[in-house]
Amino acid sequence: MNNNNNNNTNPSSSSFPTGYPHSQSQMAPAQYPISQAHAIVQAQFQAQLQAHGLTFNPTAKRFPPKPPAPFKPVELLPTARRKRPKPNEKHLPEKASAILPESALYTQLLDLEARLDAALARKKVDIHEALKNPLCVQKTLRIFVFNTFSNQNRSEPPTWTLKIIGRVLDDGEDPDHPGFFQRPSPYPKFSAFFKRVTISLDKRLYPDSNIITWENSRSSATHEGFEVKRKGDQEFSAQIRLEMNYSPEKFMLSPALREVLGVQVDTRARIVSAIWHYVKARKLQNQSDPSFFHCDQPLQNVFGEDKVKFSMVSQKISHHLFPPQVILLEHKIVLSGSSPVGSACYDVMVDVPFPIQRELSALVANVDKNREVDACDESICGIIRKIHEHRRRRAFFVGFSQSPLEFIKALVESQNKDMKILVGESGSGHNADKERKSDFFKQPWVDDAIVRFLNRKPAVGSNVPGST
């Protein structure tokens, strides 16, 4: 190999371009003519260097430029293959279907299952949408207010406790039953129905803590009731203020709007819908421009106009909507007689989720977590895989039985092709048998390859020639 390299000293005989020698030892310093302008600039630069005590030698030996880096072979990688969609493991292949006439019934069952799954998926979507906007029914919330006391005639400090509890009455339920509060209730707890509860005590008796406020937004848990415990032996009247928690928010209607719709408290969306039904029932919609409707006398009392645009109804009724009235209760703290004291109860109509909503939620949870169906699907997929394997075995033996000699030849040829692909001989130009012979390294391209190999830039930390 060294002889071949020495015989190739003439640059013109190499495959490199003429302007690039093979090694740095053959490189001569390049001489370039200096123009007049270049000489003037060089003289000025030299004068500045001499003023600073420096010298400049224009005839100093210049280091030859480095030879160009050899071209690195770029391996062309195939583009990323797209993953083929995974076949449905529950479907039989066509070849297996032709062998098994009974598979037609199985195919019909698969089609039926697909239609059932599609119907279940649509129903699940409908149920989820219904759960987002649950239907509500009105139930009676019974509120009990009473107080207890202790140590009123003893040496220990006397105390009293004000209690406010409530529970939604179910149809046919007796609130006077002894175990009324002990039975579990399917409805929300008492505190969930209120946005704010304020209890006012006598300021003369409790000047520092006469106002007790509870807010739903500051409490993450719901409660069955409220208790206020204080020390004292004097009777007085406590004021209780309950602000309802409506979701969505409800408003109290003005007298003019109440006369049109016949309701006192409702949500904004239902009020707008009621106005639309009122206009439609009385045929007040403008025929030439359906986006407007005419106002009869009751609607003129609300809007103050003869014609109103439908898109402006929600904005124009804002000054007719007010916060709903709060519930004001009064209880006298009695500290004598039998404890507890007070048998007053109050009924308030509240909106509770429709009972079927809980059943729908449970149904969706059961459908999503049906392990029995998943186990059946896995068993079916296992059987289909076994059918695939048996079909391949059958095809092998049928082909062998029809023409043993031709089958063996085709099998051997196929295995030889697979072996060549595994060792990398197919389509890559790589032949291990030829590389074992010395004639393979005496071809014209070998000298050029050797020079490229010696002049290549070695990787950091490698032991190839030329590395430092």
PDB file of N, CA and C in Angstrom, residues 149-244:
ATOM      1  N   PHE A 149     -79.556  24.155  76.621  1.00  0.00           N
ATOM      2  CA  PHE A 149     -78.821  24.908  77.655  1.00  0.00           C
ATOM      3  C   PHE A 149     -78.355  23.928  78.722  1.00  0.00           C
ATOM      4  N   SER A 150     -77.388  24.380  79.495  1.00  0.00           N
ATOM      5  CA  SER A 150     -76.833  23.548  80.575  1.00  0.00           C
ATOM      6  C   SER A 150     -76.228  24.452  81.632  1.00  0.00           C
ATOM      7  N   ASN A 151     -76.164  23.912  82.873  1.00  0.00           N
ATOM      8  CA  ASN A 151     -75.515  24.587  84.023  1.00  0.00           C
ATOM      9  C   ASN A 151     -76.131  25.958  84.310  1.00  0.00           C
ATOM     10  N   GLN A 152     -77.427  26.087  84.148  1.00  0.00           N
ATOM     11  CA  GLN A 152     -78.062  27.368  84.411  1.00  0.00           C
ATOM     12  C   GLN A 152     -78.244  27.636  85.903  1.00  0.00           C
ATOM     13  N   ASN A 153     -78.386  26.616  86.716  1.00  0.00           N
ATOM     14  CA  ASN A 153     -78.595  26.799  88.150  1.00  0.00           C
ATOM     15  C   ASN A 153     -77.473  26.173  88.963  1.00  0.00           C
ATOM     16  N   ARG A 154     -76.295  26.080  88.380  1.00  0.00           N
ATOM     17  CA  ARG A 154     -75.153  25.475  89.064  1.00  0.00           C
ATOM     18  C   ARG A 154     -74.017  26.484  89.156  1.00  0.00           C
ATOM     19  N   SER A 155     -72.985  26.043  89.894  1.00  0.00           N
ATOM     20  CA  SER A 155     -71.827  26.919  90.080  1.00  0.00           C
ATOM     21  C   SER A 155     -70.978  27.019  88.815  1.00  0.00           C
ATOM     22  N   GLU A 156     -71.074  26.049  87.935  1.00  0.00           N
ATOM     23  CA  GLU A 156     -70.290  26.090  86.705  1.00  0.00           C
ATOM     24  C   GLU A 156     -70.846  27.159  85.758  1.00  0.00           C
ATOM     25  N   PRO A 157     -70.023  27.654  84.809  1.00  0.00           N
ATOM     26  CA  PRO A 157     -70.491  28.704  83.887  1.00  0.00           C
ATOM     27  C   PRO A 157     -71.667  28.201  83.051  1.00  0.00           C
ATOM     28  N   PRO A 158     -72.787  28.933  83.028  1.00  0.00           N
ATOM     29  CA  PRO A 158     -73.940  28.515  82.225  1.00  0.00           C
ATOM     30  C   PRO A 158     -73.659  28.696  80.734  1.00  0.00           C
ATOM     31  N   THR A 159     -74.154  27.777  79.930  1.00  0.00           N
ATOM     32  CA  THR A 159     -73.966  27.827  78.470  1.00  0.00           C
ATOM     33  C   THR A 159     -75.280  27.517  77.773  1.00  0.00           C
ATOM     34  N   TRP A 160     -75.365  27.906  76.522  1.00  0.00           N
ATOM     35  CA  TRP A 160     -76.496  27.560  75.661  1.00  0.00           C
ATOM     36  C   TRP A 160     -75.981  27.315  74.243  1.00  0.00           C
ATOM     37  N   THR A 161     -76.749  26.560  73.480  1.00  0.00           N
ATOM     38  CA  THR A 161     -76.367  26.192  72.110  1.00  0.00           C
ATOM     39  C   THR A 161     -77.575  26.371  71.199  1.00  0.00           C
ATOM     40  N   LEU A 162     -77.390  27.158  70.143  1.00  0.00           N
ATOM     41  CA  LEU A 162     -78.424  27.352  69.118  1.00  0.00           C
ATOM     42  C   LEU A 162     -78.136  26.392  67.975  1.00  0.00           C
ATOM     43  N   LYS A 163     -79.142  25.615  67.561  1.00  0.00           N
ATOM     44  CA  LYS A 163     -78.972  24.617  66.511  1.00  0.00           C
ATOM     45  C   LYS A 163     -79.965  24.885  65.377  1.00  0.00           C
ATOM     46  N   ILE A 164     -79.433  24.806  64.147  1.00  0.00           N
ATOM     47  CA  ILE A 164     -80.244  24.956  62.933  1.00  0.00           C
ATOM     48  C   ILE A 164     -79.939  23.745  62.060  1.00  0.00           C
ATOM     49  N   ILE A 165     -80.895  22.874  61.884  1.00  0.00           N
ATOM     50  CA  ILE A 165     -80.699  21.677  61.073  1.00  0.00           C
ATOM     51  C   ILE A 165     -81.843  21.574  60.083  1.00  0.00           C
ATOM     52  N   GLY A 166     -81.635  20.797  59.046  1.00  0.00           N
ATOM     53  CA  GLY A 166     -82.668  20.645  58.024  1.00  0.00           C
ATOM     54  C   GLY A 166     -82.450  19.391  57.213  1.00  0.00           C
ATOM     55  N   ARG A 167     -83.502  18.994  56.513  1.00  0.00           N
ATOM     56  CA  ARG A 167     -83.456  17.765  55.714  1.00  0.00           C
ATOM     57  C   ARG A 167     -84.541  17.845  54.653  1.00  0.00           C
ATOM     58  N   VAL A 168     -84.229  17.311  53.463  1.00  0.00           N
ATOM     59  CA  VAL A 168     -85.200  17.285  52.374  1.00  0.00           C
ATOM     60  C   VAL A 168     -86.186  16.156  52.635  1.00  0.00           C
ATOM     61  N   LEU A 169     -87.461  16.490  52.538  1.00  0.00           N
ATOM     62  CA  LEU A 169     -88.512  15.499  52.766  1.00  0.00           C
ATOM     63  C   LEU A 169     -88.776  14.739  51.475  1.00  0.00           C
ATOM     64  N   ASP A 170     -88.730  13.425  51.575  1.00  0.00           N
ATOM     65  CA  ASP A 170     -89.062  12.593  50.435  1.00  0.00           C
ATOM     66  C   ASP A 170     -90.560  12.320  50.426  1.00  0.00           C
ATOM     67  N   ASP A 171     -91.045  11.864  49.297  1.00  0.00           N
ATOM     68  CA  ASP A 171     -92.471  11.599  49.184  1.00  0.00           C
ATOM     69  C   ASP A 171     -92.881  10.479  50.138  1.00  0.00           C
ATOM     70  N   GLY A 172     -93.898  10.745  50.952  1.00  0.00           N
ATOM     71  CA  GLY A 172     -94.390   9.740  51.883  1.00  0.00           C
ATOM     72  C   GLY A 172     -93.547   9.573  53.122  1.00  0.00           C
ATOM     73  N   GLU A 173     -92.587  10.455  53.378  1.00  0.00           N
ATOM     74  CA  GLU A 173     -91.719  10.328  54.546  1.00  0.00           C
ATOM     75  C   GLU A 173     -92.312  11.109  55.715  1.00  0.00           C
ATOM     76  N   ASP A 174     -92.259  10.524  56.894  1.00  0.00           N
ATOM     77  CA  ASP A 174     -92.800  11.133  58.094  1.00  0.00           C
ATOM     78  C   ASP A 174     -91.677  11.819  58.870  1.00  0.00           C
ATOM     79  N   PRO A 175     -91.662  13.167  58.930  1.00  0.00           N
ATOM     80  CA  PRO A 175     -90.579  13.849  59.662  1.00  0.00           C
ATOM     81  C   PRO A 175     -90.674  13.681  61.165  1.00  0.00           C
ATOM     82  N   ASP A 176     -91.847  13.267  61.695  1.00  0.00           N
ATOM     83  CA  ASP A 176     -91.984  13.088  63.137  1.00  0.00           C
ATOM     84  C   ASP A 176     -91.516  11.713  63.612  1.00  0.00           C
ATOM     85  N   HIS A 177     -91.080  10.895  62.691  1.00  0.00           N
ATOM     86  CA  HIS A 177     -90.594   9.570  63.078  1.00  0.00           C
ATOM     87  C   HIS A 177     -89.316   9.720  63.898  1.00  0.00           C
ATOM     88  N   PRO A 178     -89.124   8.898  64.950  1.00  0.00           N
ATOM     89  CA  PRO A 178     -87.922   9.053  65.796  1.00  0.00           C
ATOM     90  C   PRO A 178     -86.613   8.928  65.042  1.00  0.00           C
ATOM     91  N   GLY A 179     -86.558   8.073  64.031  1.00  0.00           N
ATOM     92  CA  GLY A 179     -85.299   7.889  63.292  1.00  0.00           C
ATOM     93  C   GLY A 179     -85.224   8.694  62.016  1.00  0.00           C
ATOM     94  N   PHE A 180     -85.892   9.851  62.012  1.00  0.00           N
ATOM     95  CA  PHE A 180     -85.941  10.646  60.775  1.00  0.00           C
ATOM     96  C   PHE A 180     -84.554  11.128  60.357  1.00  0.00           C
ATOM     97  N   PHE A 181     -83.782  11.644  61.310  1.00  0.00           N
ATOM     98  CA  PHE A 181     -82.469  12.180  60.975  1.00  0.00           C
ATOM     99  C   PHE A 181     -81.390  11.110  60.920  1.00  0.00           C
ATOM    100  N   GLN A 182     -81.681   9.911  61.395  1.00  0.00           N
ATOM    101  CA  GLN A 182     -80.674   8.861  61.385  1.00  0.00           C
ATOM    102  C   GLN A 182     -80.634   8.117  60.053  1.00  0.00           C
ATOM    103  N   ARG A 183     -81.717   8.127  59.295  1.00  0.00           N
ATOM    104  CA  ARG A 183     -81.738   7.422  58.021  1.00  0.00           C
ATOM    105  C   ARG A 183     -80.930   8.190  56.982  1.00  0.00           C
ATOM    106  N   PRO A 184     -80.181   7.463  56.152  1.00  0.00           N
ATOM    107  CA  PRO A 184     -79.409   8.158  55.089  1.00  0.00           C
ATOM    108  C   PRO A 184     -80.331   8.794  54.069  1.00  0.00           C
ATOM    109  N   SER A 185     -79.915   9.951  53.577  1.00  0.00           N
ATOM    110  CA  SER A 185     -80.724  10.698  52.607  1.00  0.00           C
ATOM    111  C   SER A 185     -80.020  10.713  51.261  1.00  0.00           C
ATOM    112  N   PRO A 186     -80.760  10.484  50.171  1.00  0.00           N
ATOM    113  CA  PRO A 186     -80.139  10.535  48.840  1.00  0.00           C
ATOM    114  C   PRO A 186     -79.933  11.956  48.321  1.00  0.00           C
ATOM    115  N   TYR A 187     -80.366  12.951  49.056  1.00  0.00           N
ATOM    116  CA  TYR A 187     -80.305  14.336  48.597  1.00  0.00           C
ATOM    117  C   TYR A 187     -79.119  15.060  49.236  1.00  0.00           C
ATOM    118  N   PRO A 188     -78.752  16.223  48.693  1.00  0.00           N
ATOM    119  CA  PRO A 188     -77.644  16.986  49.280  1.00  0.00           C
ATOM    120  C   PRO A 188     -77.925  17.375  50.731  1.00  0.00           C
ATOM    121  N   LYS A 189     -76.838  17.642  51.462  1.00  0.00           N
ATOM    122  CA  LYS A 189     -76.974  18.022  52.868  1.00  0.00           C
ATOM    123  C   LYS A 189     -77.509  19.454  52.995  1.00  0.00           C
ATOM    124  N   PHE A 190     -77.842  19.800  54.217  1.00  0.00           N
ATOM    125  CA  PHE A 190     -78.545  21.049  54.496  1.00  0.00           C
ATOM    126  C   PHE A 190     -77.759  22.270  54.027  1.00  0.00           C
ATOM    127  N   SER A 191     -76.463  22.323  54.323  1.00  0.00           N
ATOM    128  CA  SER A 191     -75.693  23.523  53.996  1.00  0.00           C
ATOM    129  C   SER A 191     -75.514  23.730  52.497  1.00  0.00           C
ATOM    130  N   ALA A 192     -75.728  22.681  51.673  1.00  0.00           N
ATOM    131  CA  ALA A 192     -75.543  22.831  50.227  1.00  0.00           C
ATOM    132  C   ALA A 192     -76.583  23.736  49.604  1.00  0.00           C
ATOM    133  N   PHE A 193     -77.698  23.979  50.286  1.00  0.00           N
ATOM    134  CA  PHE A 193     -78.780  24.787  49.721  1.00  0.00           C
ATOM    135  C   PHE A 193     -78.633  26.273  50.024  1.00  0.00           C
ATOM    136  N   PHE A 194     -77.592  26.667  50.754  1.00  0.00           N
ATOM    137  CA  PHE A 194     -77.459  28.065  51.160  1.00  0.00           C
ATOM    138  C   PHE A 194     -76.111  28.613  50.736  1.00  0.00           C
ATOM    139  N   LYS A 195     -76.133  29.853  50.292  1.00  0.00           N
ATOM    140  CA  LYS A 195     -74.909  30.555  49.912  1.00  0.00           C
ATOM    141  C   LYS A 195     -74.262  31.235  51.106  1.00  0.00           C
ATOM    142  N   ARG A 196     -75.084  31.742  52.020  1.00  0.00           N
ATOM    143  CA  ARG A 196     -74.564  32.431  53.196  1.00  0.00           C
ATOM    144  C   ARG A 196     -75.590  32.325  54.320  1.00  0.00           C
ATOM    145  N   VAL A 197     -75.090  32.067  55.531  1.00  0.00           N
ATOM    146  CA  VAL A 197     -75.930  32.005  56.726  1.00  0.00           C
ATOM    147  C   VAL A 197     -75.371  32.998  57.739  1.00  0.00           C
ATOM    148  N   THR A 198     -76.234  33.908  58.214  1.00  0.00           N
ATOM    149  CA  THR A 198     -75.807  34.930  59.169  1.00  0.00           C
ATOM    150  C   THR A 198     -76.706  34.852  60.399  1.00  0.00           C
ATOM    151  N   ILE A 199     -76.092  34.775  61.563  1.00  0.00           N
ATOM    152  CA  ILE A 199     -76.813  34.712  62.839  1.00  0.00           C
ATOM    153  C   ILE A 199     -76.416  35.939  63.651  1.00  0.00           C
ATOM    154  N   SER A 200     -77.422  36.696  64.067  1.00  0.00           N
ATOM    155  CA  SER A 200     -77.183  37.920  64.836  1.00  0.00           C
ATOM    156  C   SER A 200     -77.662  37.699  66.265  1.00  0.00           C
ATOM    157  N   LEU A 201     -76.749  37.939  67.235  1.00  0.00           N
ATOM    158  CA  LEU A 201     -77.075  37.826  68.654  1.00  0.00           C
ATOM    159  C   LEU A 201     -77.307  39.222  69.243  1.00  0.00           C
ATOM    160  N   ASP A 202     -77.696  39.253  70.475  1.00  0.00           N
ATOM    161  CA  ASP A 202     -77.934  40.528  71.156  1.00  0.00           C
ATOM    162  C   ASP A 202     -76.597  41.234  71.364  1.00  0.00           C
ATOM    163  N   LYS A 203     -76.483  42.438  70.788  1.00  0.00           N
ATOM    164  CA  LYS A 203     -75.216  43.154  70.870  1.00  0.00           C
ATOM    165  C   LYS A 203     -74.900  43.606  72.286  1.00  0.00           C
ATOM    166  N   ARG A 204     -75.901  43.801  73.118  1.00  0.00           N
ATOM    167  CA  ARG A 204     -75.643  44.221  74.502  1.00  0.00           C
ATOM    168  C   ARG A 204     -75.021  43.080  75.311  1.00  0.00           C
ATOM    169  N   LEU A 205     -75.431  41.854  75.012  1.00  0.00           N
ATOM    170  CA  LEU A 205     -74.893  40.714  75.757  1.00  0.00           C
ATOM    171  C   LEU A 205     -73.585  40.211  75.169  1.00  0.00           C
ATOM    172  N   TYR A 206     -73.430  40.326  73.848  1.00  0.00           N
ATOM    173  CA  TYR A 206     -72.222  39.830  73.190  1.00  0.00           C
ATOM    174  C   TYR A 206     -71.699  40.907  72.255  1.00  0.00           C
ATOM    175  N   PRO A 207     -71.062  41.922  72.807  1.00  0.00           N
ATOM    176  CA  PRO A 207     -70.639  43.055  71.962  1.00  0.00           C
ATOM    177  C   PRO A 207     -69.526  42.705  70.986  1.00  0.00           C
ATOM    178  N   ASP A 208     -68.676  41.725  71.329  1.00  0.00           N
ATOM    179  CA  ASP A 208     -67.520  41.416  70.472  1.00  0.00           C
ATOM    180  C   ASP A 208     -67.833  40.375  69.398  1.00  0.00           C
ATOM    181  N   SER A 209     -68.824  39.538  69.605  1.00  0.00           N
ATOM    182  CA  SER A 209     -69.099  38.458  68.646  1.00  0.00           C
ATOM    183  C   SER A 209     -70.601  38.277  68.478  1.00  0.00           C
ATOM    184  N   ASN A 210     -71.264  39.346  68.150  1.00  0.00           N
ATOM    185  CA  ASN A 210     -72.726  39.251  67.997  1.00  0.00           C
ATOM    186  C   ASN A 210     -73.148  38.836  66.592  1.00  0.00           C
ATOM    187  N   ILE A 211     -72.203  38.862  65.612  1.00  0.00           N
ATOM    188  CA  ILE A 211     -72.513  38.469  64.232  1.00  0.00           C
ATOM    189  C   ILE A 211     -71.690  37.226  63.887  1.00  0.00           C
ATOM    190  N   ILE A 212     -72.360  36.152  63.540  1.00  0.00           N
ATOM    191  CA  ILE A 212     -71.695  34.920  63.101  1.00  0.00           C
ATOM    192  C   ILE A 212     -72.119  34.660  61.664  1.00  0.00           C
ATOM    193  N   THR A 213     -71.126  34.526  60.760  1.00  0.00           N
ATOM    194  CA  THR A 213     -71.405  34.352  59.330  1.00  0.00           C
ATOM    195  C   THR A 213     -70.717  33.102  58.816  1.00  0.00           C
ATOM    196  N   TRP A 214     -71.454  32.330  58.052  1.00  0.00           N
ATOM    197  CA  TRP A 214     -70.902  31.164  57.345  1.00  0.00           C
ATOM    198  C   TRP A 214     -71.147  31.347  55.856  1.00  0.00           C
ATOM    199  N   GLU A 215     -70.098  31.098  55.025  1.00  0.00           N
ATOM    200  CA  GLU A 215     -70.212  31.245  53.577  1.00  0.00           C
ATOM    201  C   GLU A 215     -69.881  29.920  52.904  1.00  0.00           C
ATOM    202  N   ASN A 216     -70.690  29.574  51.937  1.00  0.00           N
ATOM    203  CA  ASN A 216     -70.504  28.310  51.231  1.00  0.00           C
ATOM    204  C   ASN A 216     -69.213  28.303  50.418  1.00  0.00           C
ATOM    205  N   SER A 217     -68.818  29.455  49.892  1.00  0.00           N
ATOM    206  CA  SER A 217     -67.618  29.509  49.062  1.00  0.00           C
ATOM    207  C   SER A 217     -66.349  29.229  49.848  1.00  0.00           C
ATOM    208  N   ARG A 218     -66.385  29.428  51.166  1.00  0.00           N
ATOM    209  CA  ARG A 218     -65.196  29.204  51.993  1.00  0.00           C
ATOM    210  C   ARG A 218     -65.174  27.820  52.623  1.00  0.00           C
ATOM    211  N   SER A 219     -66.195  27.033  52.421  1.00  0.00           N
ATOM    212  CA  SER A 219     -66.280  25.711  53.024  1.00  0.00           C
ATOM    213  C   SER A 219     -66.361  24.671  51.919  1.00  0.00           C
ATOM    214  N   SER A 220     -65.447  23.723  51.943  1.00  0.00           N
ATOM    215  CA  SER A 220     -65.431  22.686  50.913  1.00  0.00           C
ATOM    216  C   SER A 220     -66.354  21.522  51.246  1.00  0.00           C
ATOM    217  N   ALA A 221     -66.693  21.337  52.521  1.00  0.00           N
ATOM    218  CA  ALA A 221     -67.547  20.227  52.946  1.00  0.00           C
ATOM    219  C   ALA A 221     -68.949  20.738  53.251  1.00  0.00           C
ATOM    220  N   THR A 222     -69.919  19.850  53.089  1.00  0.00           N
ATOM    221  CA  THR A 222     -71.305  20.172  53.419  1.00  0.00           C
ATOM    222  C   THR A 222     -71.647  19.630  54.798  1.00  0.00           C
ATOM    223  N   HIS A 223     -72.663  20.236  55.430  1.00  0.00           N
ATOM    224  CA  HIS A 223     -73.008  19.887  56.806  1.00  0.00           C
ATOM    225  C   HIS A 223     -74.513  19.664  56.916  1.00  0.00           C
ATOM    226  N   GLU A 224     -74.871  18.917  57.927  1.00  0.00           N
ATOM    227  CA  GLU A 224     -76.286  18.652  58.202  1.00  0.00           C
ATOM    228  C   GLU A 224     -76.965  19.808  58.919  1.00  0.00           C
ATOM    229  N   GLY A 225     -76.174  20.727  59.461  1.00  0.00           N
ATOM    230  CA  GLY A 225     -76.746  21.857  60.180  1.00  0.00           C
ATOM    231  C   GLY A 225     -75.667  22.751  60.752  1.00  0.00           C
ATOM    232  N   PHE A 226     -76.095  23.735  61.583  1.00  0.00           N
ATOM    233  CA  PHE A 226     -75.179  24.700  62.183  1.00  0.00           C
ATOM    234  C   PHE A 226     -75.453  24.775  63.680  1.00  0.00           C
ATOM    235  N   GLU A 227     -74.387  25.045  64.431  1.00  0.00           N
ATOM    236  CA  GLU A 227     -74.495  25.215  65.877  1.00  0.00           C
ATOM    237  C   GLU A 227     -73.715  26.444  66.308  1.00  0.00           C
ATOM    238  N   VAL A 228     -74.293  27.187  67.240  1.00  0.00           N
ATOM    239  CA  VAL A 228     -73.620  28.341  67.845  1.00  0.00           C
ATOM    240  C   VAL A 228     -73.699  28.160  69.356  1.00  0.00           C
ATOM    241  N   LYS A 229     -72.551  28.086  69.995  1.00  0.00           N
ATOM    242  CA  LYS A 229     -72.494  27.845  71.431  1.00  0.00           C
ATOM    243  C   LYS A 229     -71.849  29.045  72.114  1.00  0.00           C
ATOM    244  N   ARG A 230     -72.514  29.551  73.167  1.00  0.00           N
ATOM    245  CA  ARG A 230     -72.012  30.689  73.921  1.00  0.00           C
ATOM    246  C   ARG A 230     -72.281  30.470  75.415  1.00  0.00           C
ATOM    247  N   LYS A 231     -71.584  31.264  76.225  1.00  0.00           N
ATOM    248  CA  LYS A 231     -71.829  31.302  77.664  1.00  0.00           C
ATOM    249  C   LYS A 231     -72.841  32.407  77.955  1.00  0.00           C
ATOM    250  N   GLY A 232     -73.740  32.139  78.874  1.00  0.00           N
ATOM    251  CA  GLY A 232     -74.719  33.166  79.239  1.00  0.00           C
ATOM    252  C   GLY A 232     -75.920  32.561  79.943  1.00  0.00           C
ATOM    253  N   ASP A 233     -76.600  33.414  80.737  1.00  0.00           N
ATOM    254  CA  ASP A 233     -77.781  32.971  81.469  1.00  0.00           C
ATOM    255  C   ASP A 233     -78.951  33.934  81.281  1.00  0.00           C
ATOM    256  N   GLN A 234     -78.898  34.757  80.221  1.00  0.00           N
ATOM    257  CA  GLN A 234     -79.982  35.699  79.950  1.00  0.00           C
ATOM    258  C   GLN A 234     -80.639  35.338  78.620  1.00  0.00           C
ATOM    259  N   GLU A 235     -81.950  35.386  78.599  1.00  0.00           N
ATOM    260  CA  GLU A 235     -82.699  35.056  77.400  1.00  0.00           C
ATOM    261  C   GLU A 235     -82.765  36.263  76.463  1.00  0.00           C
ATOM    262  N   PHE A 236     -82.793  35.995  75.168  1.00  0.00           N
ATOM    263  CA  PHE A 236     -82.876  37.060  74.162  1.00  0.00           C
ATOM    264  C   PHE A 236     -83.351  36.404  72.860  1.00  0.00           C
ATOM    265  N   SER A 237     -83.564  37.209  71.847  1.00  0.00           N
ATOM    266  CA  SER A 237     -84.016  36.739  70.534  1.00  0.00           C
ATOM    267  C   SER A 237     -82.870  36.825  69.536  1.00  0.00           C
ATOM    268  N   ALA A 238     -82.625  35.726  68.821  1.00  0.00           N
ATOM    269  CA  ALA A 238     -81.575  35.665  67.793  1.00  0.00           C
ATOM    270  C   ALA A 238     -82.205  35.764  66.413  1.00  0.00           C
ATOM    271  N   GLN A 239     -81.548  36.519  65.533  1.00  0.00           N
ATOM    272  CA  GLN A 239     -82.016  36.705  64.162  1.00  0.00           C
ATOM    273  C   GLN A 239     -81.184  35.801  63.238  1.00  0.00           C
ATOM    274  N   ILE A 240     -81.868  35.083  62.371  1.00  0.00           N
ATOM    275  CA  ILE A 240     -81.206  34.145  61.450  1.00  0.00           C
ATOM    276  C   ILE A 240     -81.542  34.576  60.023  1.00  0.00           C
ATOM    277  N   ARG A 241     -80.506  34.755  59.212  1.00  0.00           N
ATOM    278  CA  ARG A 241     -80.657  35.195  57.819  1.00  0.00           C
ATOM    279  C   ARG A 241     -80.081  34.100  56.915  1.00  0.00           C
ATOM    280  N   LEU A 242     -80.915  33.537  56.044  1.00  0.00           N
ATOM    281  CA  LEU A 242     -80.515  32.453  55.138  1.00  0.00           C
ATOM    282  C   LEU A 242     -80.611  32.944  53.703  1.00  0.00           C
ATOM    283  N   GLU A 243     -79.503  32.878  52.979  1.00  0.00           N
ATOM    284  CA  GLU A 243     -79.459  33.256  51.562  1.00  0.00           C
ATOM    285  C   GLU A 243     -79.330  31.985  50.735  1.00  0.00           C
ATOM    286  N   MET A 244     -80.295  31.754  49.858  1.00  0.00           N
ATOM    287  CA  MET A 244     -80.340  30.521  49.078  1.00  0.00           C
ATOM    288  C   MET A 244     -79.206  30.461  48.063  1.00  0.00           C
TER     289      MET A 244
END
